[in-house]
CSV table of C-alpha atoms and ligand atoms in Angstrom, one decimal:
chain,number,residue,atom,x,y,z
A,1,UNK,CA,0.0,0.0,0.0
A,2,UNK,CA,1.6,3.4,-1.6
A,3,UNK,CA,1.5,5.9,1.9
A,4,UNK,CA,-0.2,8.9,2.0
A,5,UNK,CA,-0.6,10.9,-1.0
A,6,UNK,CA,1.7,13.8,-1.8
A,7,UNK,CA,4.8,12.2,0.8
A,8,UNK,CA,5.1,9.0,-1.0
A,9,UNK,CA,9.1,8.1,-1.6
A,10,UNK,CA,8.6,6.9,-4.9
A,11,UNK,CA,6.3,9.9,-5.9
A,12,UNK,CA,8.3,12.7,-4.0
A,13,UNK,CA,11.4,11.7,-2.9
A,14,UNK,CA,12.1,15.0,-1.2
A,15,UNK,CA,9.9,14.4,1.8
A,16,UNK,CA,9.0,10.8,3.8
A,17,UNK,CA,6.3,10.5,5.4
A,18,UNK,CA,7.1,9.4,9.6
A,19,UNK,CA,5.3,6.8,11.1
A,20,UNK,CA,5.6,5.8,14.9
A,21,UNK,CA,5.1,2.3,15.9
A,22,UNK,CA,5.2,1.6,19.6
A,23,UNK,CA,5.8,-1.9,21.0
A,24,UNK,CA,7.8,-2.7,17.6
A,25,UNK,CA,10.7,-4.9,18.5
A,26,UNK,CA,8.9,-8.1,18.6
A,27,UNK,CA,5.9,-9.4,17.2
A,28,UNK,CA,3.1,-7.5,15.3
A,29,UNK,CA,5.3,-4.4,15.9
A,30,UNK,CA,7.9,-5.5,14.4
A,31,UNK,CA,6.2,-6.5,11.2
A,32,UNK,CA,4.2,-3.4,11.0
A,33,UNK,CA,7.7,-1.1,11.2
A,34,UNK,CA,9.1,-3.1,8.6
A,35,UNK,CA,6.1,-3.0,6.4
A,36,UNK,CA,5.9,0.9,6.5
A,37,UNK,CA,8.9,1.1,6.0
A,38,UNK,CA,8.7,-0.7,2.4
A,39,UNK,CA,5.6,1.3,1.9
A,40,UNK,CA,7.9,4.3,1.7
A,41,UNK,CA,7.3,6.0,5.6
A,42,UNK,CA,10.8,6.7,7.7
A,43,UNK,CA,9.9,4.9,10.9
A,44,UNK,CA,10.4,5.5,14.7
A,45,UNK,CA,9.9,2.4,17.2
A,46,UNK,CA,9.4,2.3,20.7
A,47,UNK,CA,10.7,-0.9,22.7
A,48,UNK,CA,10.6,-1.3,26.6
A,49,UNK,CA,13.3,-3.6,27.2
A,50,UNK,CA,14.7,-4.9,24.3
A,51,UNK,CA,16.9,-3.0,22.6
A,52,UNK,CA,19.2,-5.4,21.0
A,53,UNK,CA,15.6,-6.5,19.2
A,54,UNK,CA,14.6,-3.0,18.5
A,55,UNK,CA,18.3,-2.2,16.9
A,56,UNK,CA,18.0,-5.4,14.8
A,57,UNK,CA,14.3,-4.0,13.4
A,58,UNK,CA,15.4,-0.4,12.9
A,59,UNK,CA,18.3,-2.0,10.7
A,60,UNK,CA,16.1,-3.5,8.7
A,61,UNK,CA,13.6,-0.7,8.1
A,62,UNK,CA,16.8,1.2,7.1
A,63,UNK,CA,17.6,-1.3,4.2
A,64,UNK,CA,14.4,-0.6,2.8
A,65,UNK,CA,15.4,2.8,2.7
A,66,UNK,CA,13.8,4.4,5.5
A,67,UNK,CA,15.6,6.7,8.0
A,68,UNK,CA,14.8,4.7,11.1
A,69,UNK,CA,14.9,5.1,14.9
A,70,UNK,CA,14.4,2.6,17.9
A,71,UNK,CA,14.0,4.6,21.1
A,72,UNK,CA,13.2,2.7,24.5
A,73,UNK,CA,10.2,4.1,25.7
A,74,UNK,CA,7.7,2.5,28.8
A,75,UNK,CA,4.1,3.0,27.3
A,76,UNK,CA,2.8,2.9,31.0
A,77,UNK,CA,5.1,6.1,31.6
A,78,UNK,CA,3.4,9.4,30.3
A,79,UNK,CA,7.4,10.9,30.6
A,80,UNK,CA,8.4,8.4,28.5
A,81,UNK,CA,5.7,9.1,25.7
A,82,UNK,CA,6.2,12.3,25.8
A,83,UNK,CA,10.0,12.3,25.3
A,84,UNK,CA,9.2,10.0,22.7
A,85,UNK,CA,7.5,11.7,20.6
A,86,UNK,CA,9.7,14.6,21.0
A,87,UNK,CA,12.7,12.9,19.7
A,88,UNK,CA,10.4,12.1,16.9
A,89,UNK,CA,9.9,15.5,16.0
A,90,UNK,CA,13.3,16.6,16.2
A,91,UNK,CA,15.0,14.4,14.6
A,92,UNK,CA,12.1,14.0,11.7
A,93,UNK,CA,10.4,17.2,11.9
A,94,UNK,CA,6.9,15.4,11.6
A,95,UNK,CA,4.5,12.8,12.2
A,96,UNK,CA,2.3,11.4,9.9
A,97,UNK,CA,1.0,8.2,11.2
A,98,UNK,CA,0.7,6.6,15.0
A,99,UNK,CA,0.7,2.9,15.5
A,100,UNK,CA,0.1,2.1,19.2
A,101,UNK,CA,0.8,-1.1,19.4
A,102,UNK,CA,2.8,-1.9,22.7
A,103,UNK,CA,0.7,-4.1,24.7
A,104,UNK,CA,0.8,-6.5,27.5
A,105,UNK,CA,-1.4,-9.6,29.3
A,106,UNK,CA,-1.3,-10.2,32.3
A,107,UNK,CA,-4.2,-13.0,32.3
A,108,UNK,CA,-6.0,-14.9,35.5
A,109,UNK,CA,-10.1,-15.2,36.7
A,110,UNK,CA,-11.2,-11.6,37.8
A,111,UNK,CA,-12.4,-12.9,41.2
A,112,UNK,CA,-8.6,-13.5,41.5
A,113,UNK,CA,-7.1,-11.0,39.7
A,114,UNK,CA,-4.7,-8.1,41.9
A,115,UNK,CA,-4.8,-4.7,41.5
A,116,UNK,CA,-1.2,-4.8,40.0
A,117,UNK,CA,-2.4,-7.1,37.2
A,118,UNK,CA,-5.7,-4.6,36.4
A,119,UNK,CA,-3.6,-1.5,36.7
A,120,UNK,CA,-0.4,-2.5,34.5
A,121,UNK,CA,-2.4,-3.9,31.7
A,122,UNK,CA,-4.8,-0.7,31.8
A,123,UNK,CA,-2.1,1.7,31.5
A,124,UNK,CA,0.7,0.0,29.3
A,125,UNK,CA,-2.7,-1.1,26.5
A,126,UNK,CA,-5.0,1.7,27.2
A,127,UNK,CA,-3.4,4.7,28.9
A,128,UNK,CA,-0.4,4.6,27.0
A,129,UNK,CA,-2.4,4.8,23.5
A,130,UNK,CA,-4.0,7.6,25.1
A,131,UNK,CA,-1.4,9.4,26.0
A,132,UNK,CA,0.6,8.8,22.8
A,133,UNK,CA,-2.2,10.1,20.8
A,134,UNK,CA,-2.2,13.5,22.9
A,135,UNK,CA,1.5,13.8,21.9
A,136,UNK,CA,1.5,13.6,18.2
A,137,UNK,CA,-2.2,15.8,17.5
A,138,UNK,CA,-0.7,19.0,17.8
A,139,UNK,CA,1.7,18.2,15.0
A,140,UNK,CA,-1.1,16.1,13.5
A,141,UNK,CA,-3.5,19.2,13.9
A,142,UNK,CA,-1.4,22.0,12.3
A,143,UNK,CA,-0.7,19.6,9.7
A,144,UNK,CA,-4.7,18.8,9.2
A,145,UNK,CA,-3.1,15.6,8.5
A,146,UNK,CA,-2.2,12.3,9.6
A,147,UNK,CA,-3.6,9.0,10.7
A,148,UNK,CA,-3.8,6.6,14.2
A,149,UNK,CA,-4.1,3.1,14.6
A,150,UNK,CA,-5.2,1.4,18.0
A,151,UNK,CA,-3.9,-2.3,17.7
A,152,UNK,CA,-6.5,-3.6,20.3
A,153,UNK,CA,-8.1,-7.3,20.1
A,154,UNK,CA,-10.9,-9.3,19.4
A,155,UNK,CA,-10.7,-10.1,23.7
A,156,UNK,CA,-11.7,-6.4,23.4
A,157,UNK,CA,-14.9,-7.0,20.9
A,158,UNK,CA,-16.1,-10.4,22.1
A,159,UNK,CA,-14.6,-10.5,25.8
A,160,UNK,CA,-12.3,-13.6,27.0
A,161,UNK,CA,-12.8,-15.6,30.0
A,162,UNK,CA,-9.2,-15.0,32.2
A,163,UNK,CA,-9.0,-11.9,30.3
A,164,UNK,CA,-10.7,-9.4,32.7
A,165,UNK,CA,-8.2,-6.8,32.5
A,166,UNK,CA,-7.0,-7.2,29.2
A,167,UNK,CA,-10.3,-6.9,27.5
A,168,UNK,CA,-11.2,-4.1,29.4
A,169,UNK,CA,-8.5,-2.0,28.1
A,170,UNK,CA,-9.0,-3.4,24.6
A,171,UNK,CA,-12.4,-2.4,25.0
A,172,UNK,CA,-11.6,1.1,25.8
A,173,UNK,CA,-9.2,1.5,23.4
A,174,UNK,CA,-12.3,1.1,20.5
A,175,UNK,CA,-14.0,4.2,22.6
A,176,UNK,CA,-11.0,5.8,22.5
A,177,UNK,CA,-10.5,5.3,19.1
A,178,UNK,CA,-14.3,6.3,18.2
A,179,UNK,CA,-14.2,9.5,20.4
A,180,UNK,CA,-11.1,10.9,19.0
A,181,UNK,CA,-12.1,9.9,15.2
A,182,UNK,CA,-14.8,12.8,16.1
A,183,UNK,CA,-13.1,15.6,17.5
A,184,UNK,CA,-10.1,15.2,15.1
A,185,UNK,CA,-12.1,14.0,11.8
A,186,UNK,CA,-12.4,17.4,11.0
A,187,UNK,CA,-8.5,18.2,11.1
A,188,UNK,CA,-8.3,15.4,8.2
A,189,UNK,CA,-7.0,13.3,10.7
A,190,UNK,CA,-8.0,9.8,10.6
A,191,UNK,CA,-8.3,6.9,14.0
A,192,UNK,CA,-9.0,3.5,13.9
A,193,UNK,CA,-8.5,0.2,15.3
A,194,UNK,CA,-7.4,-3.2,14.4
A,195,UNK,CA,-8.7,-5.9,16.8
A,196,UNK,CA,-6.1,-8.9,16.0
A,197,UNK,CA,-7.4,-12.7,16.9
A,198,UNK,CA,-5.2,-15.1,17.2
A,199,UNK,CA,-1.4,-13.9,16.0
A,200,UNK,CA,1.5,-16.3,16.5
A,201,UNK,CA,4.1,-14.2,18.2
A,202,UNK,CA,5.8,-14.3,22.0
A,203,UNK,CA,2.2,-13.0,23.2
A,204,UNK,CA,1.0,-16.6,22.6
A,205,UNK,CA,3.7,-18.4,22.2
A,206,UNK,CA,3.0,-19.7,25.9
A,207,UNK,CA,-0.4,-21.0,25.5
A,208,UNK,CA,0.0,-25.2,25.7
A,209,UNK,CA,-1.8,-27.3,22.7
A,210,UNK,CA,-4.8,-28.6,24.0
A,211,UNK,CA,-5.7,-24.6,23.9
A,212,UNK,CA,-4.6,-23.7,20.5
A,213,UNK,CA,-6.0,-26.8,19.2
A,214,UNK,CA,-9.7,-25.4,20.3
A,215,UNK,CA,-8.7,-22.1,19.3
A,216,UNK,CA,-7.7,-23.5,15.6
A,217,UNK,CA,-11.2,-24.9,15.4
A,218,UNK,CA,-13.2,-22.0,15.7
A,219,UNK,CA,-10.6,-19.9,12.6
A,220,UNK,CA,-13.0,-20.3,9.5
A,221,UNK,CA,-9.3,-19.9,7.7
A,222,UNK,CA,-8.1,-22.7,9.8
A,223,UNK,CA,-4.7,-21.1,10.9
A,224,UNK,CA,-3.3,-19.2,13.3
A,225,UNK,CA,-2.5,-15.1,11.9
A,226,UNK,CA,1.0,-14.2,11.1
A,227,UNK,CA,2.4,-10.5,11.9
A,228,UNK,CA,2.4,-9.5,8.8
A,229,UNK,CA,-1.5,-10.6,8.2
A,230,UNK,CA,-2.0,-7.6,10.9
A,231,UNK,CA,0.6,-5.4,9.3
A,232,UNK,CA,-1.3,-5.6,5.9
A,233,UNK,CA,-4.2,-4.1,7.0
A,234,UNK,CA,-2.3,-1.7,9.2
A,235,UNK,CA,-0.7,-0.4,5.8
A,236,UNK,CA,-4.1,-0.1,4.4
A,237,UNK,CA,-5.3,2.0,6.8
A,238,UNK,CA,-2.5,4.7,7.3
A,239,UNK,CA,-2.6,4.9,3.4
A,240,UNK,CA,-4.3,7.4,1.4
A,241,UNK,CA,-6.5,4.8,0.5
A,242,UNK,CA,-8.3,4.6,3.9
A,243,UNK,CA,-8.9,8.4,3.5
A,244,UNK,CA,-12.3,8.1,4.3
A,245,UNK,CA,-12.5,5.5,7.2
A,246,UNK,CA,-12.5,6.6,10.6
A,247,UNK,CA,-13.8,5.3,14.0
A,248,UNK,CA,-13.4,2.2,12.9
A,249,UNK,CA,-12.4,-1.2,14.2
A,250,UNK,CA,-11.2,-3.8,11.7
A,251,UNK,CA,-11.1,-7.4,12.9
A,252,UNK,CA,-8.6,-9.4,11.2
A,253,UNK,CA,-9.0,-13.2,13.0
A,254,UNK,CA,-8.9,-15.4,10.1
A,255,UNK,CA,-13.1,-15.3,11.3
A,256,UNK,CA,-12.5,-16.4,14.6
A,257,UNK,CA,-15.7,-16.8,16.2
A,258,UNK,CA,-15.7,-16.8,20.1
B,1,NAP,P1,4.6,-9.3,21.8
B,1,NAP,O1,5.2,-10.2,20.8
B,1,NAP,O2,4.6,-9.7,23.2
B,1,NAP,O3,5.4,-7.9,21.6
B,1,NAP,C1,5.0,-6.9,22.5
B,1,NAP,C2,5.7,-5.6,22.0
B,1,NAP,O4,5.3,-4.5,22.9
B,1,NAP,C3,7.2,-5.7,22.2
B,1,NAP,O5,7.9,-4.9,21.2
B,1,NAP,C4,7.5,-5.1,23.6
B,1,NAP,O6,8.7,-4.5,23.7
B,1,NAP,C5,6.4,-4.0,23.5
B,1,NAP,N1,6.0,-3.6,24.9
B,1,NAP,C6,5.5,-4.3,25.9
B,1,NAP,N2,5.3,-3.6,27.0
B,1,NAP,C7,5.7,-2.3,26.6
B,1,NAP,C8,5.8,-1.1,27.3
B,1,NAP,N3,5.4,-1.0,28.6
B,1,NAP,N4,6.3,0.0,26.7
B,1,NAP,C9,6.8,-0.1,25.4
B,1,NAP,N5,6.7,-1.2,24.7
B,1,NAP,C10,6.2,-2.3,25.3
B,1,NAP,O7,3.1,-8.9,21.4
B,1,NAP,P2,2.3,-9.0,20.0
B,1,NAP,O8,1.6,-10.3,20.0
B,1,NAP,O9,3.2,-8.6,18.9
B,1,NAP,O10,1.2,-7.9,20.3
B,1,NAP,C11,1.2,-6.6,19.8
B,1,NAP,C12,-0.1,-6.0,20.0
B,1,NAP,O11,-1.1,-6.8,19.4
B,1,NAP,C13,-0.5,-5.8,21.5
B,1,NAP,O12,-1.2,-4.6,21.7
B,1,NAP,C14,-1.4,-7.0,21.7
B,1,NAP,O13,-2.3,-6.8,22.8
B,1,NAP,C15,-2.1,-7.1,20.4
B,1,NAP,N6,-2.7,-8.4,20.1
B,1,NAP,C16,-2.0,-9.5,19.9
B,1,NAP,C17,-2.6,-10.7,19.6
B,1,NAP,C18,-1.8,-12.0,19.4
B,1,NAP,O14,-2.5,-13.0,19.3
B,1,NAP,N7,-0.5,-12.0,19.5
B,1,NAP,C19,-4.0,-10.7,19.5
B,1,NAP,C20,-4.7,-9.6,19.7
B,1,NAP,C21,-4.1,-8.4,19.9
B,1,NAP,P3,10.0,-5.2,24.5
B,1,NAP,O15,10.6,-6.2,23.4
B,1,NAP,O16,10.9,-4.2,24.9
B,1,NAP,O17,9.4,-6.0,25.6
């Protein structure tokens, strides 16, 4: 998918568009930097801990010919985002697209569940895309431009036994992503969601058999999703072919049905 009209690198080479992708040294992340970066965006990723991974990712969006940063930055830390996205702007002079991705799970029966485990996964999945949002609309709003993608979950649309806190935040990340698709839509900025199902990545890696054998029943494509299946439709929607969709949530599960 060509990104967004008038910045593309193969239609005006003088300017890149610049895409932030939080959480993208593993995973869905990962895939999604390296895809926008082939699209023709210059890419900034976010990592928590590993660096080493981040480095490796940033590399490779570089040999697609994309200036490219990895930056270690705690989505549960408001400091963090905002220094962030300041590096971002200095050292790219823009934003055009926001991929908040970083997420964790921190899974177990509500009746169970601690405080801890409610908080972290509410503000690392939920606050953090908040807060990362705030960050980039002012350069987003003078440039009546740009585009957000929430990378919430089908545990968010459906709801998951175990997955109390974890769907919760999911879920609020669609109202966030509905309620900021209003007040921005008219600044030609764009916010939507993609609500992954069942993606083969360290997230659920740890899950035994007997439990992906179930889940692999109920996929009407009858596999598991790769990164890149969710970094497909990520690159549709910060293109300028997704100009006119907005406040949506776009579930990409193979048809899982829960
Ligand atoms: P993953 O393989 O566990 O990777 C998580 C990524 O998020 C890593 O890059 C990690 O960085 C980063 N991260 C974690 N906590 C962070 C924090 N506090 N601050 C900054 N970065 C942080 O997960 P994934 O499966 O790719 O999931 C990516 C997104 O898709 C998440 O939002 C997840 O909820 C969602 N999702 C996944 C699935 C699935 O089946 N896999 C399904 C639905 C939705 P470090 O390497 O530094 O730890």
């Amino acid at each position: 998918m060509a990104a967004l009209e008038g910045m593309s690198a193969s239609h005006a080479p003088a300017v890149r568009p610049v895409a932030i992708v939080t959480g993208g040294s593993r995973g869905i992340g990962a895939a999604v930097a390296r895809r926008l970066a082939r699209d023709g965006f210059d890419v900034a990723l976010s990592y928590r801990s590993g660096q080493e991974a981040a480095e490796a990712v940033a590399e490779e969006c570089r040999a697609a010919g994309a200036k490219a940063l990895a930056f270690r930055a705690d989505a549960g830390s408001s400091e963090d985002c905002a220094t962030f996205v300041a590096a971002v702007l200095a050292q790219f002079g823009r934003v055009d697209a926001l991929v908040n991705n970083a997420g964790i799970t921190r899974d177990g029966l509500a009746m169970r569940m601690s405080d801890d485990a409610f908080d972290q996964v509410v503000s690392v999945n939920l606050k953090g895309a908040f807060v990362m949002c705030r960050q980039v609309l002012p350069a987003m709003m003078k440039a009546r431009a740009g585009r957000i993608v929430n990378v919430t979950s089908v545990a968010g649309v459906f709801g998951n036994a175990g997955q109390a806190n974890y769907s919760a935040a999911k879920a609020g990340l669609i109202g966030l992503t509905q309620s900021l698709a209003k007040e921005v839509g008219s600044r030609g900025i764009t916010v939507n969601a993609v609500a992954p199902g069942f993606v083969e990545t360290d997230m659920t890696v740890g899950l035994n058999d007997k439990l992906r054998e179930a889940a692999l029943t109920r996929i009407a494509l009858g596999r598991f999703g790769q990164p890149d299946d969710i970094a497909g439709a990520i690159s549709f929607l910060v293109s300028k072919d997704a100009a006119y969709l907005t406040g949506q949530t776009i579930v990409v599960s193979g048809g899982l049905s829960l």
